[in-house]
Each structure stands twice: as structure tokens, then as C-alpha cells.
Amino acid sequence: MEETAKKNESRIVLALDFPFQNPEKRGDLLIKAQNILEIVHPYICAVKINHHLVLPLGVFDGVLHLVNRIHDKGLLAIMDCKANDIGSTNQVIAEYYFAVGFDALIANPFVGWEEGLEPIFGAAQRLNRGVILLTYMSHKGAKEGYGQTICDVRTGVKTAQYVSFAKKALRWNADGVVVGATHPEKIREIHDILKDKVPIYSPGIGAQGGVAEVALEAGARYLIVGREITLAENPVAKIEEMKSVTRYAD
Ligand code: XMP
């Protein structure tokens, strides 16, 4: 990530998301995705794909084609599947997405390590890929889960759920964490725990109300940006507008 971010002087991870499309016309989505990739690839450091494209295009059809294009452009491909199941299923999820060529996937630490995320980290390590953990999501309801206070029944010590997840990211050797740009105070608190050992990826810029400058200032290293770019009349102009803030410099 760092190499690509430096090369393209950009901290922007493009979320390749488009609104729901009549399934009969789903082929149009592949064309839209390719077109946008073609014009913005010099100004971003990675591309994030999720259900927006996996469901209509299929993993070994359209998505495989896109991952190859993303790599041809010298960018990394992140699968935002928010893996969240029992270990045996998580293993299958990870193996398929890594087989398609994704460089990293996003997983949910709520399911825990043993018989939870352990097989994903195992597959990632074996195949030299990354795992990025949700730590505090960008939407308002995040406080109901990630914002809960948890209590250790043995010691009585109380901790915020997201603080516990940030510490797990360190312990599990995660390659990144996701913290919503809509909660800059959480970014700061999580950055204080992770320092520069685990980079913070921050979604929620623009459409969800987060501000790039504020998220970066609080400690985010990469910004995940979707609709602000994919729905812009001129995506390159939109990126240019953000450039003075999102430029990657040492
Ligand atoms: P927009 O259009 O709001 O899209 O820029 C954001 C993209 O990021 C995803 N998203 C998240 N992904 N944790 C994640 O892993 C989050 O807290 C989060 N919030 C938004 C969203 O699915 C979309 O692809």
C-alpha cells in the first residue's frame, strides 16, 4: 500500500460502488467500473470492491476481470466482504477471494479468533495477503456494537469495544483497521493505541459526512472514498479537488 500510495502520491482507496441496477442490465456495471478505473487509476492507491459488484457480476466472472485490471494498473485490490462467520465458512470465503487475486480482505473481529477469524489470518499468511479489521464503522448505529462498553467478568475492568478491537488488531498482526471518518475522535483514540504499526483506513468521506482533512489529521493513513468519486460528474476533477489534502508524502 505504502509503495503504491507513494508512487501515485495518493491516500485514496476507491470504493468501486454503484447504485442498484436492474439485474438484466448488470453488464453495464462492469463497463461503468472499467471506465472509472481507466480514468482515475493514476490518482488512487487501491480499489475496494464489495457486494455492489460481487452480487451482480459474480466473483469468477466480472470481478476477476476487474481485479486483473486493477493489478495491471499497478494498484492493490481489497475485498470488503466484512467476513463475519464461523471459521470453516470464513476459510472458504478467504480462499475464494484470495484465489480471485484480492490482496486483502476486510473482516469483522466480533466473531473472535478461535473458530472465527483464525483461518482467515492463516490463509492470508500462507498466501502473503492482508487482513483488515473493522474497528469502528462509519454509520450512526456503530455505537450500538463497536461503541459498547464491555466488562471483563474476571477482573471487572471496563473497556470500549473498539479499544478492545484495536488491541486485537495489534495482537493478531492485522494489516489495517477500518475506522469511520465520521468519528474522528475514535480515529485519534485508536491511532494512539496502534501508533504507526497498523494503518487506519477511513471510509465515510463526503456522502456520509466525514471530512478528509479531519480524518487524516486525526491519524487515518488511507481514505476509502466511494460515491463522492463514482457518482461525480467528473471523477478526476473531484479527486483533484481533494488532492492537496489526500496527497501521500513521507
Ligand atoms: P461511500 O460512498 O460512503 O462508500 O464513500 C464507502 C464505502 O466503504 C464502505 N464502508 C465501510 N466499510 N467499514 C467498512 O469496512 C465501515 O465503517 C464502512 N463504512 C462504509 C461501504 O460499504 C462503501 O463501500
Coordinates of N, CA, C and O in Angstrom, one line a residue, residues 1-167:
M1 N 0.8 -1.2 0.0 CA 0.0 0.0 0.0 C 0.9 1.2 0.0 O 0.6 2.2 -0.8
E2 N 1.9 1.2 0.9 CA 2.7 2.4 1.0 C 3.4 2.7 -0.3 O 3.5 3.9 -0.7
E3 N 3.9 1.6 -0.9 CA 4.7 1.8 -2.2 C 3.8 2.5 -3.2 O 4.1 3.4 -3.9
T4 N 2.5 1.9 -3.4 CA 1.6 2.4 -4.4 C 1.2 3.8 -4.0 O 1.0 4.7 -4.9
A5 N 0.9 4.1 -2.7 CA 0.5 5.4 -2.3 C 1.6 6.4 -2.6 O 1.3 7.5 -3.0
K6 N 2.8 6.0 -2.4 CA 3.9 7.0 -2.7 C 4.0 7.2 -4.2 O 4.2 8.3 -4.6
K7 N 4.0 6.1 -4.9 CA 4.1 6.2 -6.4 C 3.1 7.1 -7.0 O 3.3 8.0 -7.8
N8 N 1.8 6.9 -6.6 CA 0.7 7.7 -7.2 C 0.4 8.9 -6.3 O -0.6 9.6 -6.7
E9 N 1.2 9.1 -5.3 CA 1.0 10.3 -4.4 C -0.4 10.4 -4.0 O -1.0 11.5 -4.1
S10 N -1.0 9.3 -3.5 CA -2.4 9.4 -3.2 C -2.7 8.4 -2.0 O -2.2 7.3 -1.9
R11 N -3.6 8.9 -1.1 CA -4.0 8.1 0.0 C -5.4 7.5 -0.3 O -6.1 7.0 0.6
I12 N -5.9 7.7 -1.5 CA -7.3 7.4 -1.7 C -7.5 5.9 -2.2 O -6.9 5.5 -3.2
V13 N -8.3 5.2 -1.4 CA -8.7 3.8 -1.8 C -10.1 4.0 -2.4 O -11.1 4.5 -1.8
L14 N -10.2 3.7 -3.7 CA -11.5 4.0 -4.4 C -12.5 2.8 -4.1 O -12.2 1.6 -4.3
A15 N -13.6 3.1 -3.5 CA -14.7 2.1 -3.3 C -15.5 2.1 -4.6 O -16.2 3.0 -4.9
L16 N -15.4 1.0 -5.3 CA -16.0 0.9 -6.6 C -17.4 0.5 -6.5 O -17.8 -0.6 -6.8
D17 N -18.2 1.5 -6.0 CA -19.6 1.2 -5.7 C -20.5 2.0 -6.7 O -20.3 3.2 -7.0
F18 N -21.6 1.3 -7.1 CA -22.6 2.0 -7.9 C -24.0 1.6 -7.4 O -24.2 0.6 -6.8
P19 N -25.0 2.5 -7.6 CA -26.4 2.2 -7.1 C -26.9 0.9 -7.7 O -26.4 0.5 -8.8
F20 N -28.0 0.4 -7.1 CA -28.6 -0.8 -7.6 C -29.0 -0.6 -9.1 O -29.5 0.4 -9.5
Q21 N -28.8 -1.7 -9.8 CA -29.1 -1.6 -11.3 C -30.0 -2.8 -11.6 O -29.9 -3.9 -11.0
N22 N -30.9 -2.5 -12.5 CA -31.8 -3.6 -12.9 C -30.9 -4.8 -13.3 O -30.0 -4.7 -14.1
P23 N -31.1 -6.0 -12.6 CA -30.2 -7.1 -12.8 C -30.0 -7.5 -14.3 O -29.0 -8.0 -14.7
E24 N -31.1 -7.3 -15.1 CA -30.9 -7.6 -16.5 C -29.9 -6.8 -17.2 O -29.4 -7.2 -18.3
K25 N -29.6 -5.6 -16.6 CA -28.6 -4.7 -17.2 C -27.3 -4.7 -16.4 O -26.6 -3.8 -16.5
R26 N -27.1 -5.8 -15.7 CA -25.9 -5.8 -14.8 C -24.6 -5.7 -15.6 O -23.6 -5.2 -15.0
G27 N -24.6 -6.1 -16.8 CA -23.4 -6.0 -17.6 C -22.9 -4.5 -17.7 O -21.7 -4.2 -17.8
D28 N -23.8 -3.6 -17.6 CA -23.5 -2.2 -17.7 C -22.6 -1.8 -16.6 O -21.7 -0.9 -16.7
L29 N -22.8 -2.5 -15.4 CA -21.9 -2.1 -14.2 C -20.5 -2.4 -14.5 O -19.6 -1.7 -14.0
L30 N -20.2 -3.5 -15.2 CA -18.8 -3.9 -15.5 C -18.2 -2.8 -16.4 O -17.1 -2.3 -16.1
I31 N -19.0 -2.3 -17.3 CA -18.4 -1.2 -18.2 C -18.2 0.0 -17.4 O -17.2 0.7 -17.5
K32 N -19.2 0.4 -16.5 CA -19.0 1.6 -15.7 C -17.8 1.5 -14.8 O -17.0 2.4 -14.7
A33 N -17.6 0.3 -14.2 CA -16.5 0.1 -13.3 C -15.2 0.2 -14.1 O -14.2 0.9 -13.6
Q34 N -15.1 -0.4 -15.2 CA -13.9 -0.3 -16.1 C -13.6 1.1 -16.5 O -12.5 1.5 -16.4
N35 N -14.6 1.8 -16.9 CA -14.5 3.2 -17.3 C -13.9 4.1 -16.2 O -13.0 4.8 -16.5
I36 N -14.5 3.9 -15.1 CA -14.0 4.8 -14.0 C -12.6 4.4 -13.6 O -11.7 5.3 -13.3
L37 N -12.3 3.1 -13.6 CA -10.9 2.7 -13.2 C -9.9 3.3 -14.2 O -8.8 3.7 -13.9
E38 N -10.3 3.2 -15.5 CA -9.5 3.7 -16.6 C -9.1 5.2 -16.4 O -7.9 5.6 -16.6
I39 N -10.0 6.0 -15.9 CA -9.7 7.4 -15.7 C -9.1 7.8 -14.4 O -8.3 8.8 -14.3
V40 N -9.4 7.1 -13.3 CA -8.9 7.5 -12.0 C -7.6 6.8 -11.5 O -7.1 7.2 -10.5
H41 N -7.3 5.7 -12.2 CA -6.2 4.9 -11.7 C -4.9 5.6 -11.3 O -4.2 5.3 -10.4
P42 N -4.5 6.7 -12.1 CA -3.3 7.3 -11.7 C -3.3 8.1 -10.4 O -2.3 8.5 -9.9
Y43 N -4.6 8.3 -9.9 CA -4.7 9.2 -8.7 C -5.2 8.5 -7.5 O -5.6 9.2 -6.5
I44 N -5.1 7.2 -7.5 CA -5.6 6.4 -6.3 C -4.5 5.4 -5.9 O -3.6 5.2 -6.7
C45 N -4.6 4.8 -4.7 CA -3.6 3.8 -4.4 C -4.1 2.4 -4.4 O -3.4 1.4 -4.4
A46 N -5.4 2.2 -4.3 CA -6.0 0.9 -4.2 C -7.5 1.0 -4.6 O -8.1 2.1 -4.7
V47 N -8.1 -0.2 -4.8 CA -9.5 -0.2 -5.2 C -10.2 -1.2 -4.2 O -9.7 -2.3 -4.0
K48 N -11.3 -0.8 -3.7 CA -12.1 -1.7 -2.8 C -13.4 -2.1 -3.5 O -14.1 -1.3 -4.0
I49 N -13.6 -3.4 -3.4 CA -14.8 -3.9 -4.1 C -15.6 -4.6 -3.0 O -15.1 -5.2 -2.1
N50 N -17.0 -4.5 -3.1 CA -17.8 -5.3 -2.2 C -19.1 -5.8 -2.9 O -19.1 -6.0 -4.1
H51 N -20.1 -6.0 -2.1 CA -21.3 -6.6 -2.7 C -21.9 -5.9 -3.9 O -22.6 -6.4 -4.7
H52 N -21.6 -4.6 -4.0 CA -22.1 -3.7 -5.1 C -21.7 -4.4 -6.4 O -22.5 -4.3 -7.4
L53 N -20.6 -5.0 -6.5 CA -20.2 -5.7 -7.7 C -20.1 -7.2 -7.7 O -20.4 -7.8 -8.7
V54 N -19.9 -7.7 -6.5 CA -19.8 -9.2 -6.4 C -21.1 -9.8 -6.7 O -21.2 -10.8 -7.4
L55 N -22.2 -9.2 -6.2 CA -23.5 -9.8 -6.4 C -24.0 -9.8 -7.9 O -24.3 -10.8 -8.5
P56 N -23.9 -8.6 -8.5 CA -24.3 -8.6 -9.9 C -23.3 -9.2 -10.9 O -23.8 -9.8 -12.0
L57 N -22.1 -9.1 -10.6 CA -21.1 -9.6 -11.7 C -20.5 -11.0 -11.4 O -20.0 -11.6 -12.4
G58 N -20.6 -11.5 -10.2 CA -20.0 -12.8 -9.9 C -18.5 -12.7 -9.7 O -17.9 -11.9 -10.4
V59 N -18.1 -13.5 -8.8 CA -16.6 -13.4 -8.4 C -15.7 -13.9 -9.5 O -14.7 -13.2 -9.8
F60 N -16.0 -15.0 -10.1 CA -15.0 -15.5 -11.1 C -15.4 -15.0 -12.6 O -14.8 -15.5 -13.5
D61 N -16.3 -14.1 -12.7 CA -16.6 -13.5 -14.0 C -16.1 -12.1 -13.9 O -14.9 -11.8 -14.0
G62 N -17.1 -11.2 -13.8 CA -16.7 -9.7 -13.8 C -15.7 -9.3 -12.8 O -14.8 -8.5 -13.1
V63 N -15.8 -9.8 -11.6 CA -14.9 -9.3 -10.5 C -13.5 -9.8 -10.8 O -12.5 -9.0 -10.6
L64 N -13.3 -11.0 -11.2 CA -12.0 -11.5 -11.6 C -11.3 -10.6 -12.6 O -10.2 -10.2 -12.6
H65 N -12.1 -10.3 -13.6 CA -11.7 -9.4 -14.7 C -11.2 -8.0 -14.1 O -10.2 -7.5 -14.5
L66 N -12.0 -7.5 -13.2 CA -11.7 -6.2 -12.6 C -10.4 -6.3 -11.8 O -9.6 -5.4 -11.8
V67 N -10.3 -7.3 -11.0 CA -9.1 -7.5 -10.2 C -7.9 -7.5 -11.1 O -6.8 -6.9 -10.8
N68 N -7.9 -8.2 -12.2 CA -6.8 -8.3 -13.1 C -6.5 -6.9 -13.6 O -5.3 -6.5 -13.7
R69 N -7.5 -6.1 -14.0 CA -7.3 -4.8 -14.5 C -6.7 -3.9 -13.4 O -5.8 -3.0 -13.7
I70 N -7.2 -4.0 -12.2 CA -6.7 -3.2 -11.0 C -5.2 -3.5 -10.9 O -4.3 -2.6 -10.7
H71 N -4.8 -4.8 -11.0 CA -3.4 -5.1 -10.8 C -2.6 -4.6 -12.0 O -1.4 -4.2 -11.9
D72 N -3.2 -4.7 -13.2 CA -2.5 -4.2 -14.4 C -2.1 -2.7 -14.3 O -1.2 -2.2 -14.8
K73 N -3.0 -2.0 -13.5 CA -2.8 -0.6 -13.3 C -1.8 -0.3 -12.2 O -1.5 0.8 -11.8
G74 N -1.2 -1.4 -11.6 CA -0.3 -1.2 -10.5 C -0.9 -0.9 -9.2 O -0.3 -0.4 -8.3
L75 N -2.2 -1.2 -9.0 CA -2.9 -0.9 -7.8 C -3.2 -2.2 -7.0 O -3.2 -3.3 -7.6
L76 N -3.6 -2.0 -5.8 CA -4.0 -3.2 -5.0 C -5.5 -3.3 -4.9 O -6.2 -2.3 -5.1
A77 N -6.0 -4.5 -4.7 CA -7.4 -4.8 -4.7 C -7.8 -5.3 -3.4 O -7.2 -6.3 -2.9
I78 N -8.8 -4.6 -2.7 CA -9.2 -5.0 -1.4 C -10.7 -5.5 -1.5 O -11.5 -4.9 -2.1
M79 N -10.9 -6.7 -0.9 CA -12.3 -7.2 -0.9 C -12.9 -6.8 0.5 O -12.5 -7.2 1.5
D80 N -14.0 -6.0 0.4 CA -14.7 -5.6 1.6 C -15.9 -6.5 1.8 O -17.0 -6.1 1.6
C81 N -15.6 -7.8 2.2 CA -16.7 -8.7 2.4 C -17.1 -8.7 3.9 O -18.0 -9.4 4.3
K82 N -16.4 -8.0 4.7 CA -16.7 -7.9 6.2 C -16.9 -9.3 6.7 O -18.0 -9.6 7.3
A83 N -16.0 -10.2 6.5 CA -16.2 -11.7 6.8 C -16.5 -11.8 8.3 O -15.9 -11.1 9.2
N84 N -17.5 -12.6 8.6 CA -18.2 -12.5 9.9 C -18.9 -13.8 10.2 O -20.0 -13.8 10.8
D85 N -18.2 -14.9 9.9 CA -18.9 -16.2 10.1 C -18.1 -17.1 11.0 O -17.1 -16.7 11.5
I86 N -18.5 -18.4 11.1 CA -17.7 -19.4 11.8 C -16.4 -19.7 11.0 O -16.4 -19.4 9.7
G87 N -15.5 -20.2 11.6 CA -14.1 -20.4 11.0 C -14.2 -21.2 9.7 O -13.5 -20.8 8.7
S88 N -14.9 -22.3 9.6 CA -14.9 -23.1 8.4 C -15.4 -22.3 7.2 O -14.9 -22.4 6.1
T89 N -16.5 -21.5 7.5 CA -17.0 -20.7 6.4 C -16.1 -19.6 6.1 O -15.8 -19.3 4.9
N90 N -15.5 -19.0 7.1 CA -14.6 -17.9 6.9 C -13.4 -18.3 6.0 O -12.9 -17.6 5.2
Q91 N -13.0 -19.6 6.3 CA -11.9 -20.1 5.5 C -12.2 -20.2 4.0 O -11.4 -19.8 3.1
V92 N -13.4 -20.7 3.7 CA -13.9 -20.8 2.3 C -14.0 -19.4 1.7 O -13.5 -19.1 0.5
I93 N -14.5 -18.4 2.4 CA -14.6 -17.0 2.0 C -13.3 -16.5 1.6 O -13.0 -16.0 0.5
A94 N -12.3 -16.7 2.5 CA -11.0 -16.1 2.3 C -10.3 -16.8 1.1 O -9.7 -16.2 0.2
E95 N -10.4 -18.2 1.0 CA -9.7 -18.9 -0.1 C -10.3 -18.4 -1.4 O -9.5 -18.3 -2.4
Y96 N -11.6 -18.3 -1.6 CA -12.1 -17.9 -2.9 C -11.7 -16.4 -3.2 O -11.2 -16.2 -4.3
Y97 N -11.8 -15.5 -2.3 CA -11.4 -14.2 -2.6 C -9.9 -14.0 -2.9 O -9.5 -13.3 -3.8
F98 N -9.1 -14.8 -2.2 CA -7.7 -14.8 -2.4 C -7.4 -15.5 -3.8 O -6.5 -15.0 -4.5
A99 N -8.2 -16.5 -4.1 CA -8.0 -17.2 -5.4 C -8.2 -16.3 -6.6 O -7.6 -16.3 -7.6
V100 N -9.2 -15.3 -6.4 CA -9.5 -14.4 -7.4 C -8.4 -13.4 -7.6 O -8.3 -12.7 -8.6
G101 N -7.6 -13.2 -6.5 CA -6.4 -12.3 -6.6 C -6.5 -11.2 -5.7 O -5.6 -10.3 -5.7
F102 N -7.5 -11.1 -4.8 CA -7.5 -9.9 -3.9 C -6.3 -9.9 -3.0 O -5.9 -11.0 -2.5
D103 N -5.8 -8.7 -2.8 CA -4.6 -8.6 -1.9 C -4.9 -8.6 -0.5 O -4.0 -8.9 0.4
A104 N -6.1 -8.2 -0.1 CA -6.5 -8.2 1.3 C -8.0 -8.3 1.4 O -8.7 -8.0 0.4
L105 N -8.5 -8.7 2.5 CA -9.9 -8.6 2.7 C -10.2 -8.0 4.1 O -9.4 -8.0 5.0
I106 N -11.5 -7.5 4.2 CA -11.9 -6.9 5.4 C -12.7 -7.9 6.2 O -13.6 -8.6 5.7
A107 N -12.4 -8.0 7.5 CA -13.1 -9.0 8.4 C -13.6 -8.3 9.7 O -13.1 -7.2 10.0
N108 N -14.6 -9.0 10.3 CA -15.2 -8.4 11.5 C -14.8 -9.1 12.7 O -15.0 -10.3 12.9
P109 N -14.1 -8.4 13.6 CA -13.5 -9.0 14.8 C -14.5 -9.5 15.8 O -14.2 -10.2 16.8
F110 N -15.8 -9.1 15.6 CA -16.9 -9.5 16.6 C -16.9 -11.0 16.7 O -17.3 -11.5 17.7
V111 N -16.5 -11.8 15.6 CA -16.7 -13.2 15.7 C -15.5 -13.9 16.5 O -15.5 -15.1 16.8
G112 N -14.5 -13.1 16.9 CA -13.4 -13.6 17.7 C -12.4 -14.4 16.9 O -12.5 -14.5 15.7
W113 N -11.4 -14.9 17.6 CA -10.3 -15.6 17.0 C -10.5 -17.1 16.7 O -10.6 -17.5 15.6
E114 N -10.7 -17.8 17.9 CA -10.8 -19.3 17.8 C -12.1 -19.7 17.0 O -13.2 -19.2 17.4
E115 N -11.9 -20.5 16.0 CA -13.1 -20.9 15.2 C -13.8 -19.7 14.6 O -15.0 -19.7 14.4
G116 N -13.1 -18.6 14.5 CA -13.7 -17.3 14.0 C -12.8 -16.8 12.9 O -12.8 -17.3 11.7
L117 N -11.9 -15.8 13.2 CA -11.1 -15.2 12.2 C -9.7 -16.0 12.0 O -9.0 -15.7 11.1
E118 N -9.4 -16.9 12.9 CA -8.1 -17.5 12.8 C -7.8 -18.1 11.4 O -6.8 -17.9 10.9
P119 N -8.8 -18.9 10.8 CA -8.5 -19.4 9.5 C -8.3 -18.3 8.4 O -7.5 -18.6 7.5
I120 N -8.9 -17.2 8.6 CA -8.6 -16.1 7.6 C -7.2 -15.6 7.7 O -6.5 -15.4 6.7
F121 N -6.8 -15.4 8.9 CA -5.4 -14.9 9.1 C -4.4 -16.0 8.7 O -3.4 -15.7 8.1
G122 N -4.8 -17.3 8.9 CA -3.9 -18.4 8.4 C -3.8 -18.4 6.9 O -2.7 -18.5 6.4
A123 N -4.9 -18.3 6.2 CA -4.9 -18.3 4.7 C -4.1 -17.0 4.2 O -3.3 -17.1 3.3
A124 N -4.3 -15.9 4.9 CA -3.6 -14.7 4.5 C -2.1 -14.8 4.6 O -1.3 -14.5 3.7
Q125 N -1.7 -15.4 5.7 CA -0.3 -15.6 6.0 C 0.3 -16.5 5.0 O 1.4 -16.3 4.4
R126 N -0.4 -17.6 4.7 CA 0.1 -18.7 3.8 C 0.3 -18.1 2.4 O 1.2 -18.4 1.6
L127 N -0.7 -17.2 2.0 CA -0.7 -16.7 0.6 C -0.1 -15.3 0.5 O -0.1 -14.7 -0.6
N128 N 0.4 -14.8 1.6 CA 1.0 -13.4 1.6 C 0.0 -12.3 1.2 O 0.3 -11.5 0.4
R129 N -1.1 -12.4 1.9 CA -2.2 -11.4 1.6 C -2.5 -10.7 3.0 O -1.9 -11.0 4.0
G130 N -3.4 -9.7 2.9 CA -3.6 -8.9 4.1 C -5.0 -9.1 4.7 O -5.9 -9.6 4.0
V131 N -5.1 -8.8 6.0 CA -6.5 -8.8 6.7 C -6.6 -7.5 7.3 O -5.7 -7.0 8.1
I132 N -7.7 -6.8 7.1 CA -8.0 -5.5 7.6 C -9.3 -5.7 8.5 O -10.3 -6.3 8.1
L133 N -9.2 -5.2 9.8 CA -10.3 -5.4 10.7 C -11.2 -4.2 10.9 O -10.7 -3.1 11.1
L134 N -12.5 -4.4 10.9 CA -13.4 -3.3 11.2 C -13.1 -3.0 12.7 O -12.9 -3.9 13.5
T135 N -13.1 -1.7 13.0 CA -12.8 -1.4 14.4 C -13.8 -0.4 14.9 O -14.3 -0.5 16.1
Y136 N -14.2 0.6 14.1 CA -15.4 1.4 14.4 C -16.0 1.9 13.1 O -15.4 2.7 12.4
M137 N -17.2 1.4 12.8 CA -17.8 1.7 11.5 C -18.3 3.1 11.4 O -18.4 3.8 12.4
S138 N -18.5 3.5 10.2 CA -18.8 4.9 9.9 C -20.3 5.3 10.1 O -20.6 6.5 10.4
H139 N -21.2 4.4 10.1 CA -22.6 4.7 10.2 C -23.0 5.0 11.7 O -22.3 4.6 12.6
K140 N -24.2 5.7 11.9 CA -24.6 6.1 13.2 C -24.8 4.9 14.2 O -24.4 5.0 15.3
G141 N -25.4 3.8 13.7 CA -25.6 2.7 14.5 C -24.4 2.0 15.0 O -24.5 1.1 15.9
A142 N -23.2 2.4 14.6 CA -22.0 1.8 15.0 C -21.8 1.8 16.5 O -21.3 0.9 17.1
K143 N -22.4 2.8 17.1 CA -22.3 2.9 18.6 C -23.0 1.8 19.3 O -22.6 1.4 20.4
E144 N -23.9 1.2 18.7 CA -24.7 0.1 19.3 C -23.8 -1.2 19.5 O -24.1 -2.1 20.3
G145 N -22.8 -1.4 18.6 CA -22.0 -2.5 18.7 C -20.5 -2.1 19.0 O -20.0 -2.3 20.1
Y146 N -19.9 -1.4 18.1 CA -18.5 -1.1 18.2 C -18.3 -0.1 19.4 O -17.2 0.0 20.0
G147 N -19.4 0.6 19.7 CA -19.3 1.6 20.8 C -19.7 1.1 22.2 O -19.7 1.9 23.1
Q148 N -20.0 -0.1 22.3 CA -20.5 -0.7 23.6 C -19.3 -0.7 24.6 O -18.1 -0.8 24.2
T149 N -19.7 -0.7 25.9 CA -18.6 -0.9 26.9 C -18.7 -2.3 27.3 O -19.8 -2.9 27.6
I150 N -17.5 -3.0 27.2 CA -17.5 -4.4 27.6 C -16.8 -4.5 29.0 O -16.0 -3.7 29.4
C151 N -17.2 -5.5 29.7 CA -16.7 -5.7 31.1 C -16.1 -7.1 31.2 O -16.7 -8.1 30.9
D152 N -14.8 -7.1 31.6 CA -14.1 -8.4 31.8 C -14.7 -9.0 33.1 O -14.6 -8.5 34.2
V153 N -15.4 -10.2 33.0 CA -16.1 -10.8 34.1 C -15.1 -11.2 35.2 O -15.5 -11.2 36.4
R154 N -13.9 -11.5 34.8 CA -12.9 -11.9 35.9 C -12.4 -10.7 36.6 O -12.3 -10.7 37.9
T155 N -12.0 -9.6 35.9 CA -11.4 -8.5 36.6 C -12.3 -7.3 36.9 O -12.0 -6.5 37.7
G156 N -13.4 -7.3 36.2 CA -14.3 -6.2 36.3 C -13.9 -5.0 35.6 O -14.6 -3.9 35.6
V157 N -12.8 -5.1 34.8 CA -12.3 -3.9 34.0 C -13.2 -3.6 32.8 O -13.6 -4.6 32.1
K158 N -13.5 -2.4 32.7 CA -14.4 -2.0 31.6 C -13.6 -1.3 30.5 O -12.7 -0.6 30.7
T159 N -13.9 -1.7 29.2 CA -13.2 -1.2 28.1 C -14.2 -0.9 27.0 O -15.2 -1.7 26.8
A160 N -14.0 0.0 26.1 CA -14.8 0.3 25.0 C -14.5 -0.9 24.0 O -13.4 -1.3 23.8
Q161 N -15.6 -1.3 23.3 CA -15.5 -2.4 22.4 C -14.4 -2.1 21.3 O -13.6 -3.0 21.0
Y162 N -14.4 -0.9 20.8 CA -13.5 -0.6 19.7 C -12.0 -0.5 20.2 O -11.1 -0.8 19.4
V163 N -11.8 -0.2 21.5 CA -10.5 -0.2 22.0 C -10.0 -1.7 22.1 O -8.8 -2.0 21.7
S164 N -10.9 -2.6 22.5 CA -10.5 -4.0 22.6 C -10.2 -4.5 21.1 O -9.2 -5.2 21.0
F165 N -11.0 -4.0 20.1 CA -10.7 -4.5 18.8 C -9.3 -3.9 18.3 O -8.6 -4.6 17.6
A166 N -9.0 -2.7 18.6 CA -7.8 -2.1 18.2 C -6.6 -2.9 18.8 O -5.6 -3.2 18.2
K167 N -6.7 -3.3 20.1 CA -5.7 -4.1 20.7 C -5.6 -5.4 20.1 O -4.5 -6.0 19.9

